Structure formats: C-alpha cells, structure tokens
CSV table of N, CA and C in Angstrom, one decimal:
chain,number,residue,atom,x,y,z
I,488,MET,N,-24.3,5.5,-3.7
I,488,MET,CA,-23.4,4.5,-4.0
I,488,MET,C,-23.8,3.6,-5.2
I,489,THR,N,-22.9,3.2,-6.0
I,489,THR,CA,-23.2,2.5,-7.2
I,489,THR,C,-23.5,1.0,-6.8
I,490,LYS,N,-24.2,0.4,-7.8
I,490,LYS,CA,-24.5,-1.0,-7.6
I,490,LYS,C,-23.3,-1.9,-7.9
I,491,ALA,N,-23.2,-3.0,-7.1
I,491,ALA,CA,-22.1,-3.9,-7.3
I,491,ALA,C,-22.0,-4.5,-8.7
I,492,ILE,N,-20.8,-4.6,-9.2
I,492,ILE,CA,-20.6,-5.2,-10.5
I,492,ILE,C,-20.4,-6.7,-10.3
I,493,LYS,N,-21.1,-7.5,-11.1
I,493,LYS,CA,-20.9,-8.9,-11.1
I,493,LYS,C,-20.1,-9.3,-12.3
I,494,LEU,N,-19.0,-10.0,-12.1
I,494,LEU,CA,-18.1,-10.3,-13.2
I,494,LEU,C,-18.7,-10.9,-14.4
I,495,LEU,N,-19.5,-12.0,-14.2
I,495,LEU,CA,-20.0,-12.8,-15.3
I,495,LEU,C,-21.1,-12.0,-16.1
I,496,THR,N,-21.8,-11.2,-15.4
I,496,THR,CA,-22.9,-10.4,-16.1
I,496,THR,C,-22.3,-9.2,-16.7
I,497,ALA,N,-21.1,-8.7,-16.3
I,497,ALA,CA,-20.5,-7.5,-16.9
I,497,ALA,C,-19.8,-7.8,-18.2
I,498,LEU,N,-19.4,-9.1,-18.4
I,498,LEU,CA,-18.8,-9.4,-19.7
I,498,LEU,C,-19.8,-9.6,-20.8
I,499,PRO,N,-19.5,-9.2,-22.0
I,499,PRO,CA,-20.4,-9.5,-23.1
I,499,PRO,C,-20.6,-11.0,-23.3
I,500,GLN,N,-21.7,-11.5,-23.8
I,500,GLN,CA,-22.1,-12.9,-23.8
I,500,GLN,C,-21.0,-13.8,-24.4
I,501,ALA,N,-20.5,-13.4,-25.6
I,501,ALA,CA,-19.5,-14.3,-26.3
I,501,ALA,C,-18.3,-14.4,-25.4
I,502,GLN,N,-17.8,-13.4,-24.8
I,502,GLN,CA,-16.6,-13.4,-23.9
I,502,GLN,C,-16.9,-14.2,-22.6
I,503,ARG,N,-18.1,-14.0,-22.1
I,503,ARG,CA,-18.5,-14.8,-20.9
I,503,ARG,C,-18.5,-16.3,-21.2
I,504,GLU,N,-19.0,-16.7,-22.4
I,504,GLU,CA,-19.1,-18.1,-22.8
I,504,GLU,C,-17.7,-18.7,-22.9
I,505,ARG,N,-16.7,-17.9,-23.5
I,505,ARG,CA,-15.3,-18.4,-23.7
I,505,ARG,C,-14.7,-18.5,-22.3
I,506,LEU,N,-14.9,-17.6,-21.4
I,506,LEU,CA,-14.4,-17.7,-20.1
I,506,LEU,C,-15.0,-18.9,-19.3
I,507,MET,N,-16.3,-19.1,-19.5
I,507,MET,CA,-16.9,-20.2,-18.7
I,507,MET,C,-16.4,-21.6,-19.2
I,508,GLU,N,-15.8,-21.7,-20.4
I,508,GLU,CA,-15.3,-22.9,-20.9
I,508,GLU,C,-14.1,-23.4,-19.9
I,509,LEU,N,-13.6,-22.5,-19.2
I,509,LEU,CA,-12.5,-22.7,-18.3
I,509,LEU,C,-13.0,-23.0,-16.8
I,510,ALA,N,-14.2,-22.8,-16.6
I,510,ALA,CA,-14.8,-22.9,-15.2
I,510,ALA,C,-14.9,-24.3,-14.7
I,511,LYS,N,-14.6,-24.5,-13.5
I,511,LYS,CA,-14.8,-25.8,-12.8
I,511,LYS,C,-15.7,-25.5,-11.6
I,512,GLU,N,-16.7,-26.3,-11.4
I,512,GLU,CA,-17.6,-26.2,-10.2
I,512,GLU,C,-16.9,-26.7,-9.0
I,513,VAL,N,-16.9,-25.9,-7.9
I,513,VAL,CA,-16.3,-26.4,-6.7
I,513,VAL,C,-17.3,-26.0,-5.5
I,514,SER,N,-17.0,-26.6,-4.4
I,514,SER,CA,-17.8,-26.2,-3.2
I,514,SER,C,-16.8,-26.1,-2.0
I,515,PHE,N,-17.2,-25.3,-1.0
I,515,PHE,CA,-16.4,-25.2,0.2
I,515,PHE,C,-17.4,-25.3,1.4
I,516,PRO,N,-17.2,-26.2,2.3
I,516,PRO,CA,-18.0,-26.3,3.5
I,516,PRO,C,-17.8,-25.0,4.4
I,517,GLU,N,-18.8,-24.7,5.2
I,517,GLU,CA,-18.7,-23.6,6.1
I,517,GLU,C,-17.5,-23.7,6.9
I,518,ASP,N,-16.8,-22.6,7.2
I,518,ASP,CA,-15.6,-22.4,8.0
I,518,ASP,C,-14.3,-22.9,7.3
I,519,THR,N,-14.4,-23.3,6.0
I,519,THR,CA,-13.2,-23.7,5.2
I,519,THR,C,-12.4,-22.4,4.9
I,520,ARG,N,-11.1,-22.4,5.2
I,520,ARG,CA,-10.2,-21.4,4.7
I,520,ARG,C,-9.9,-21.6,3.3
I,521,ILE,N,-10.3,-20.7,2.4
I,521,ILE,CA,-10.1,-20.8,1.0
I,521,ILE,C,-8.7,-20.4,0.6
I,522,PHE,N,-8.2,-19.3,1.1
I,522,PHE,CA,-6.8,-18.9,0.9
I,522,PHE,C,-6.4,-18.0,2.0
I,523,GLU,N,-5.1,-17.9,2.1
I,523,GLU,CA,-4.4,-17.1,3.2
I,523,GLU,C,-3.6,-16.0,2.6
I,524,ALA,N,-3.6,-14.8,3.2
I,524,ALA,CA,-2.8,-13.7,2.8
I,524,ALA,C,-1.4,-14.1,2.7
I,525,GLY,N,-0.8,-13.7,1.6
I,525,GLY,CA,0.6,-14.0,1.3
I,525,GLY,C,0.8,-15.3,0.5
I,526,GLY,N,-0.2,-16.1,0.4
I,526,GLY,CA,-0.1,-17.3,-0.4
I,526,GLY,C,-0.1,-17.1,-1.9
I,527,THR,N,0.2,-18.1,-2.6
I,527,THR,CA,0.2,-18.0,-4.1
I,527,THR,C,-1.2,-17.8,-4.6
I,528,ALA,N,-1.4,-16.7,-5.4
I,528,ALA,CA,-2.7,-16.4,-6.0
I,528,ALA,C,-2.6,-16.9,-7.5
I,529,ASP,N,-3.2,-18.1,-7.7
I,529,ASP,CA,-3.1,-18.7,-9.0
I,529,ASP,C,-4.5,-19.1,-9.5
I,530,ARG,N,-5.6,-18.6,-8.9
I,530,ARG,CA,-6.9,-18.9,-9.3
I,530,ARG,C,-7.9,-17.8,-8.7
I,531,PHE,N,-9.1,-17.9,-9.2
I,531,PHE,CA,-10.2,-17.0,-8.7
I,531,PHE,C,-11.5,-17.8,-8.8
I,532,TRP,N,-12.5,-17.2,-8.1
I,532,TRP,CA,-13.8,-17.8,-8.1
I,532,TRP,C,-14.9,-16.8,-8.3
I,533,VAL,N,-16.0,-17.3,-8.9
I,533,VAL,CA,-17.2,-16.5,-8.9
I,533,VAL,C,-18.2,-17.3,-8.1
I,534,ILE,N,-18.7,-16.7,-7.0
I,534,ILE,CA,-19.5,-17.3,-6.0
I,534,ILE,C,-20.9,-17.6,-6.6
I,535,ARG,N,-21.4,-18.8,-6.6
I,535,ARG,CA,-22.7,-19.1,-7.1
I,535,ARG,C,-23.7,-19.0,-5.9
I,536,SER,N,-23.4,-19.5,-4.7
I,536,SER,CA,-24.2,-19.5,-3.6
I,536,SER,C,-23.4,-19.5,-2.3
I,537,GLY,N,-24.0,-19.0,-1.2
I,537,GLY,CA,-23.2,-18.9,0.0
I,537,GLY,C,-22.6,-17.6,0.2
I,538,ALA,N,-21.7,-17.5,1.3
I,538,ALA,CA,-21.1,-16.2,1.6
I,538,ALA,C,-19.6,-16.5,2.0
I,539,VAL,N,-18.8,-15.6,1.7
I,539,VAL,CA,-17.3,-15.6,2.0
I,539,VAL,C,-16.9,-14.4,2.7
I,540,HIS,N,-16.1,-14.5,3.8
I,540,HIS,CA,-15.5,-13.3,4.4
I,540,HIS,C,-14.1,-13.2,3.9
I,541,LEU,N,-13.8,-11.9,3.7
I,541,LEU,CA,-12.4,-11.6,3.4
I,541,LEU,C,-11.8,-11.1,4.8
I,542,ASP,N,-10.6,-11.5,5.1
I,542,ASP,CA,-10.1,-11.1,6.4
I,542,ASP,C,-8.7,-10.7,6.3
I,543,GLN,N,-8.3,-9.9,7.4
I,543,GLN,CA,-6.9,-9.5,7.5
I,543,GLN,C,-6.4,-9.8,8.9
I,544,GLU,N,-5.2,-10.4,8.9
I,544,GLU,CA,-4.6,-10.8,10.2
I,544,GLU,C,-4.1,-9.5,10.8
I,545,VAL,N,-4.5,-9.1,12.0
I,545,VAL,CA,-4.0,-7.9,12.7
I,545,VAL,C,-3.0,-8.3,13.8
I,546,THR,N,-3.1,-9.4,14.4
I,546,THR,CA,-2.1,-10.0,15.3
I,546,THR,C,-2.1,-11.5,15.1
I,547,ALA,N,-1.2,-12.2,15.7
I,547,ALA,CA,-1.0,-13.6,15.5
I,547,ALA,C,-2.3,-14.3,15.9
I,548,ARG,N,-3.2,-13.7,16.8
I,548,ARG,CA,-4.4,-14.4,17.2
I,548,ARG,C,-5.7,-13.7,16.8
I,549,LYS,N,-5.6,-12.6,16.1
I,549,LYS,CA,-6.8,-11.9,15.7
I,549,LYS,C,-6.8,-11.6,14.2
I,550,ARG,N,-8.0,-11.9,13.7
I,550,ARG,CA,-8.3,-11.5,12.3
I,550,ARG,C,-9.5,-10.6,12.3
I,551,VAL,N,-9.5,-9.6,11.4
I,551,VAL,CA,-10.6,-8.7,11.2
I,551,VAL,C,-11.2,-8.9,9.9
I,552,THR,N,-12.6,-9.1,9.8
I,552,THR,CA,-13.3,-9.2,8.6
I,552,THR,C,-13.3,-7.8,7.9
I,553,VAL,N,-12.9,-7.8,6.7
I,553,VAL,CA,-12.8,-6.5,5.9
I,553,VAL,C,-13.9,-6.5,4.8
I,554,GLY,N,-14.5,-7.6,4.6
I,554,GLY,CA,-15.6,-7.6,3.5
I,554,GLY,C,-16.3,-8.9,3.5
I,555,THR,N,-17.5,-8.9,3.0
I,555,THR,CA,-18.2,-10.1,2.8
I,555,THR,C,-18.7,-10.2,1.3
I,556,LEU,N,-18.6,-11.4,0.7
I,556,LEU,CA,-19.0,-11.5,-0.7
I,556,LEU,C,-20.1,-12.6,-0.7
I,557,GLY,N,-20.9,-12.5,-1.7
I,557,GLY,CA,-22.0,-13.4,-1.9
I,557,GLY,C,-22.2,-13.8,-3.4
I,558,ALA,N,-23.4,-14.3,-3.7
I,558,ALA,CA,-23.7,-14.9,-5.0
I,558,ALA,C,-23.4,-13.8,-6.1
I,559,GLY,N,-22.7,-14.3,-7.1
I,559,GLY,CA,-22.3,-13.5,-8.2
I,559,GLY,C,-21.0,-12.7,-8.1
I,560,ASP,N,-20.5,-12.6,-6.8
I,560,ASP,CA,-19.3,-11.8,-6.6
I,560,ASP,C,-18.0,-12.6,-7.0
I,561,LEU,N,-17.0,-11.7,-7.4
I,561,LEU,CA,-15.7,-12.2,-7.7
I,561,LEU,C,-14.9,-12.4,-6.4
I,562,LEU,N,-14.3,-13.6,-6.2
I,562,LEU,CA,-13.5,-13.8,-5.1
I,562,LEU,C,-12.1,-14.0,-5.6
I,563,GLY,N,-11.2,-13.1,-5.3
I,563,GLY,CA,-9.8,-13.2,-5.7
I,563,GLY,C,-9.5,-12.4,-7.0
I,564,TRP,N,-8.6,-11.5,-6.8
I,564,TRP,CA,-8.1,-10.7,-8.0
I,564,TRP,C,-6.6,-10.7,-8.1
I,565,SER,N,-5.9,-11.2,-7.1
I,565,SER,CA,-4.4,-11.1,-7.0
I,565,SER,C,-3.8,-12.0,-8.1
I,566,TRP,N,-4.5,-12.9,-8.7
I,566,TRP,CA,-4.0,-13.8,-9.7
I,566,TRP,C,-3.7,-12.9,-11.0
I,567,LEU,N,-4.2,-11.7,-11.0
I,567,LEU,CA,-4.1,-10.9,-12.2
I,567,LEU,C,-2.8,-10.0,-12.2
I,568,PHE,N,-2.3,-9.8,-11.0
I,568,PHE,CA,-1.2,-8.8,-10.9
I,568,PHE,C,0.0,-9.4,-10.1
I,569,PRO,N,1.2,-9.2,-10.7
I,569,PRO,CA,2.4,-9.6,-9.9
I,569,PRO,C,2.4,-8.9,-8.5
I,570,PRO,N,2.9,-9.5,-7.5
I,570,PRO,CA,3.6,-10.7,-7.4
I,570,PRO,C,2.8,-12.0,-7.3
I,571,TYR,N,1.5,-11.9,-7.6
I,571,TYR,CA,0.6,-13.1,-7.6
I,571,TYR,C,0.5,-13.7,-6.2
I,572,GLN,N,0.3,-12.8,-5.2
I,572,GLN,CA,0.1,-13.3,-3.8
I,572,GLN,C,-1.2,-12.6,-3.3
I,573,TRP,N,-1.9,-13.4,-2.5
I,573,TRP,CA,-3.2,-12.9,-1.9
I,573,TRP,C,-2.9,-11.8,-1.0
I,574,ASP,N,-3.7,-10.7,-1.0
I,574,ASP,CA,-3.6,-9.6,-0.1
I,574,ASP,C,-4.4,-9.8,1.1
I,575,PHE,N,-5.4,-10.6,1.1
I,575,PHE,CA,-6.3,-10.9,2.2
I,575,PHE,C,-6.4,-12.4,2.4
I,576,GLY,N,-7.0,-12.8,3.5
I,576,GLY,CA,-7.4,-14.2,3.6
I,576,GLY,C,-8.9,-14.3,3.3
I,577,SER,N,-9.3,-15.6,3.1
I,577,SER,CA,-10.7,-15.8,2.8
I,577,SER,C,-11.2,-17.1,3.5
I,578,VAL,N,-12.4,-17.0,4.0
I,578,VAL,CA,-13.0,-18.2,4.7
I,578,VAL,C,-14.5,-18.2,4.3
I,579,ALA,N,-15.0,-19.5,4.1
I,579,ALA,CA,-16.4,-19.7,3.8
I,579,ALA,C,-17.2,-19.4,5.1
I,580,PHE,N,-18.1,-18.4,5.0
I,580,PHE,CA,-19.0,-18.1,6.1
I,580,PHE,C,-20.2,-19.0,6.2
I,581,SER,N,-20.5,-19.6,5.1
I,581,SER,CA,-21.6,-20.6,5.0
I,581,SER,C,-21.1,-21.6,3.9
I,582,ASN,N,-21.9,-22.6,3.7
I,582,ASN,CA,-21.6,-23.5,2.6
I,582,ASN,C,-21.5,-22.7,1.3
I,583,VAL,N,-20.5,-22.9,0.5
I,583,VAL,CA,-20.3,-22.1,-0.7
I,583,VAL,C,-20.2,-23.0,-1.9
I,584,ARG,N,-20.9,-22.6,-3.0
I,584,ARG,CA,-20.7,-23.2,-4.3
I,584,ARG,C,-20.2,-22.1,-5.2
I,585,ALA,N,-19.2,-22.4,-6.1
I,585,ALA,CA,-18.6,-21.4,-6.9
I,585,ALA,C,-18.0,-22.0,-8.2
I,586,TYR,N,-17.8,-21.1,-9.1
I,586,TYR,CA,-17.0,-21.5,-10.3
I,586,TYR,C,-15.6,-21.1,-10.0
I,587,GLU,N,-14.7,-22.0,-10.3
I,587,GLU,CA,-13.3,-21.8,-10.0
I,587,GLU,C,-12.6,-21.7,-11.4
I,588,PHE,N,-11.7,-20.7,-11.5
I,588,PHE,CA,-10.9,-20.5,-12.7
I,588,PHE,C,-9.4,-20.5,-12.4
I,589,ASP,N,-8.7,-21.2,-13.2
I,589,ASP,CA,-7.2,-21.3,-13.1
I,589,ASP,C,-6.7,-20.0,-13.7
I,590,GLY,N,-5.9,-19.2,-12.9
I,590,GLY,CA,-5.4,-17.9,-13.3
I,590,GLY,C,-4.5,-17.9,-14.6
I,591,PRO,N,-3.5,-18.8,-14.6
I,591,PRO,CA,-2.7,-18.8,-15.8
I,591,PRO,C,-3.4,-19.2,-17.1
I,592,SER,N,-4.4,-20.1,-16.9
I,592,SER,CA,-5.2,-20.4,-18.1
I,592,SER,C,-6.0,-19.2,-18.6
I,593,VAL,N,-6.6,-18.5,-17.7
I,593,VAL,CA,-7.4,-17.3,-18.0
I,593,VAL,C,-6.4,-16.2,-18.6
I,594,LEU,N,-5.3,-16.1,-18.1
I,594,LEU,CA,-4.3,-15.1,-18.6
I,594,LEU,C,-3.9,-15.5,-20.1
I,595,ALA,N,-3.7,-16.8,-20.3
I,595,ALA,CA,-3.4,-17.3,-21.7
I,595,ALA,C,-4.6,-17.0,-22.6
I,596,LEU,N,-5.8,-17.2,-22.2
I,596,LEU,CA,-7.0,-16.9,-23.0
I,596,LEU,C,-7.0,-15.4,-23.3
I,597,CYS,N,-6.6,-14.5,-22.3
I,597,CYS,CA,-6.6,-13.1,-22.5
I,597,CYS,C,-5.6,-12.7,-23.6
I,598,VAL,N,-4.5,-13.4,-23.6
I,598,VAL,CA,-3.5,-13.1,-24.7
I,598,VAL,C,-4.0,-13.5,-26.0
I,599,GLU,N,-4.7,-14.7,-26.0
I,599,GLU,CA,-5.2,-15.2,-27.3
I,599,GLU,C,-6.4,-14.3,-27.8
I,600,ASP,N,-7.2,-13.8,-26.9
I,600,ASP,CA,-8.3,-12.9,-27.2
I,600,ASP,C,-8.2,-11.6,-26.5
I,601,PRO,N,-7.5,-10.6,-27.1
I,601,PRO,CA,-7.2,-9.4,-26.4
I,601,PRO,C,-8.5,-8.6,-26.0
I,602,LEU,N,-9.6,-8.8,-26.8
I,602,LEU,CA,-10.8,-8.1,-26.5
I,602,LEU,C,-11.4,-8.7,-25.2
I,603,LEU,N,-11.4,-10.0,-25.0
I,603,LEU,CA,-11.8,-10.6,-23.8
I,603,LEU,C,-10.9,-10.1,-22.6
I,604,GLY,N,-9.6,-10.1,-22.8
I,604,GLY,CA,-8.7,-9.6,-21.8
I,604,GLY,C,-9.0,-8.2,-21.4
I,605,LEU,N,-9.2,-7.3,-22.3
I,605,LEU,CA,-9.6,-5.9,-22.0
I,605,LEU,C,-10.9,-5.9,-21.2
I,606,SER,N,-11.9,-6.6,-21.6
I,606,SER,CA,-13.2,-6.6,-20.9
I,606,SER,C,-13.0,-7.2,-19.5
I,607,LEU,N,-12.2,-8.2,-19.4
I,607,LEU,CA,-12.0,-8.8,-18.1
I,607,LEU,C,-11.3,-7.9,-17.1
I,608,VAL,N,-10.3,-7.2,-17.6
I,608,VAL,CA,-9.5,-6.3,-16.7
I,608,VAL,C,-10.4,-5.1,-16.4
I,609,ARG,N,-11.1,-4.6,-17.3
I,609,ARG,CA,-12.0,-3.5,-17.0
I,609,ARG,C,-13.1,-3.9,-16.0
I,610,SER,N,-13.6,-5.1,-16.1
I,610,SER,CA,-14.7,-5.5,-15.1
I,610,SER,C,-14.1,-5.7,-13.8
I,611,VAL,N,-12.9,-6.3,-13.7
I,611,VAL,CA,-12.2,-6.4,-12.4
I,611,VAL,C,-11.9,-5.1,-11.8
I,612,ALA,N,-11.4,-4.1,-12.6
I,612,ALA,CA,-11.1,-2.8,-12.1
I,612,ALA,C,-12.4,-2.1,-11.6
I,613,GLU,N,-13.5,-2.3,-12.2
I,613,GLU,CA,-14.8,-1.7,-11.8
I,613,GLU,C,-15.2,-2.3,-10.4
I,614,ILE,N,-15.0,-3.7,-10.3
I,614,ILE,CA,-15.3,-4.4,-9.1
I,614,ILE,C,-14.5,-3.8,-7.9
I,615,LEU,N,-13.2,-3.7,-8.2
I,615,LEU,CA,-12.3,-3.2,-7.1
I,615,LEU,C,-12.6,-1.7,-6.8
I,616,ALA,N,-12.9,-0.9,-7.8
I,616,ALA,CA,-13.3,0.5,-7.5
I,616,ALA,C,-14.6,0.5,-6.6
I,617,HIS,N,-15.5,-0.3,-6.9
I,617,HIS,CA,-16.8,-0.4,-6.1
I,617,HIS,C,-16.4,-0.8,-4.7
I,618,ARG,N,-15.6,-1.8,-4.5
I,618,ARG,CA,-15.2,-2.2,-3.2
I,618,ARG,C,-14.5,-1.2,-2.4
I,619,LEU,N,-13.6,-0.4,-3.1
I,619,LEU,CA,-13.0,0.7,-2.4
I,619,LEU,C,-14.0,1.8,-2.0
I,620,GLU,N,-15.0,2.0,-2.8
I,620,GLU,CA,-16.0,3.0,-2.5
I,620,GLU,C,-16.8,2.6,-1.2
I,621,ILE,N,-17.1,1.3,-1.1
I,621,ILE,CA,-17.8,0.7,0.0
I,621,ILE,C,-16.9,0.9,1.3
I,622,THR,N,-15.6,0.5,1.2
I,622,THR,CA,-14.7,0.7,2.3
I,622,THR,C,-14.6,2.1,2.7
I,623,ARG,N,-14.5,3.0,1.8
I,623,ARG,CA,-14.4,4.4,2.1
I,623,ARG,C,-15.6,4.9,2.9
I,624,GLY,N,-16.8,4.4,2.4
I,624,GLY,CA,-18.1,4.8,3.1
I,624,GLY,C,-18.1,4.2,4.6
I,625,ARG,N,-17.6,3.0,4.7
I,625,ARG,CA,-17.6,2.4,6.1
I,625,ARG,C,-16.6,3.2,7.0
I,626,LEU,N,-15.5,3.6,6.5
I,626,LEU,CA,-14.5,4.4,7.2
I,626,LEU,C,-15.1,5.7,7.6
I,627,MET,N,-15.8,6.4,6.7
I,627,MET,CA,-16.4,7.7,7.0
I,627,MET,C,-17.5,7.5,8.0
I,628,ASP,N,-18.3,6.5,7.9
I,628,ASP,CA,-19.3,6.2,8.9
I,628,ASP,C,-18.7,6.1,10.3
I,629,GLU,N,-17.6,5.3,10.4
I,629,GLU,CA,-16.9,5.0,11.7
I,629,GLU,C,-16.4,6.4,12.2
I,630,TYR,N,-15.8,7.2,11.3
I,630,TYR,CA,-15.2,8.4,11.7
I,630,TYR,C,-16.3,9.4,12.2
I,631,ALA,N,-17.4,9.4,11.5
I,631,ALA,CA,-18.5,10.3,11.9
I,631,ALA,C,-19.1,9.9,13.3
I,632,LEU,N,-19.0,8.6,13.6
I,632,LEU,CA,-19.5,8.1,14.9
I,632,LEU,C,-18.5,8.2,16.0
I,633,GLY,N,-17.3,8.6,15.6
I,633,GLY,CA,-16.2,8.8,16.6
I,633,GLY,C,-15.6,7.5,17.1
I,634,ARG,N,-15.7,6.4,16.2
I,634,ARG,CA,-15.2,5.1,16.6
I,634,ARG,C,-13.9,4.9,15.9
I,635,ARG,N,-13.1,4.0,16.4
I,635,ARG,CA,-11.9,3.5,15.7
I,635,ARG,C,-12.3,2.8,14.4
I,636,SER,N,-11.5,2.9,13.4
I,636,SER,CA,-11.7,2.2,12.2
I,636,SER,C,-11.8,0.7,12.4
I,637,PRO,N,-12.7,0.0,11.7
I,637,PRO,CA,-12.8,-1.5,11.8
I,637,PRO,C,-11.6,-2.1,11.0
I,638,LEU,N,-10.9,-1.3,10.2
I,638,LEU,CA,-9.8,-1.9,9.4
I,638,LEU,C,-8.6,-1.6,10.2
C-alpha cells in the first residue's frame, strides 16, 4: 500500500505559499459536527492536529464511520466538483486544529495560476486514489474474514 499523500507537502513550495495566503486557522472542539452529507461544500481544511471521522448515515439513527483523518490530511474535496455538496459527514473525534480554505477563493486562485490549479487537482486526485485503495483493502479484508462490509 502506498503512503498517504499530504496536500501541503505535495505542492511545490511556491504554490504552497500562494495557497497558504488564503488559509485561516480554525479549531473544532471534540464531537463538533464539521459538515453534513448533502450540505453545501464551499470550503476545505488541512488538519494540523487532532482527528476527524468521516461518516455516512445508513439509517435515520445510525451513522457508520468510513474513514479517519489526522494531522496533515485533507478534509473535504467536494468544493472542487459540481454539485458542490458533501458526500459524507464529518465530526471532530478529538480537539482539532486546522487550516481552513474558502473553496471559491481557491478556485479563483487556480484560474489565475493554472500551474497551481493543476498541481492542486493532481494532489487531490492522488489523495482520493489513496483513500480508495485503503477502502478497497478494508473491503477485501472483511470479505476474506467472511464478515459483512463495514460500509
């Protein structure tokens, strides 16, 4: 399995510095719902410390954790693709500190600096591919053990 891609370290330094000009430091106390599936996706975060669970509602009363993110991880990618709605929900598993980025501002920067845009989209694509690989591995492990899928 490949090593996780971290968005800020994947970008070349000059592009990372331009992106960081748009960063705002935020924090979320433990158990804070950061976003809900189906909500408007207009921002993203890079986690500085703490942990976040990604979840999916399976019934009106039950959510299933589908992933956990930590320091350096990208939280949120739906801001990049129409219809700009979250595919999952997200909750702070512990106290979280993060850099927050406004999606429309980042998209405008990508239009202004196409090289940064290409690097950013490639990095996000690599992150998503890595997460799909992890999920596939989990599903195969569950199948091999004769269990129902956790997803």
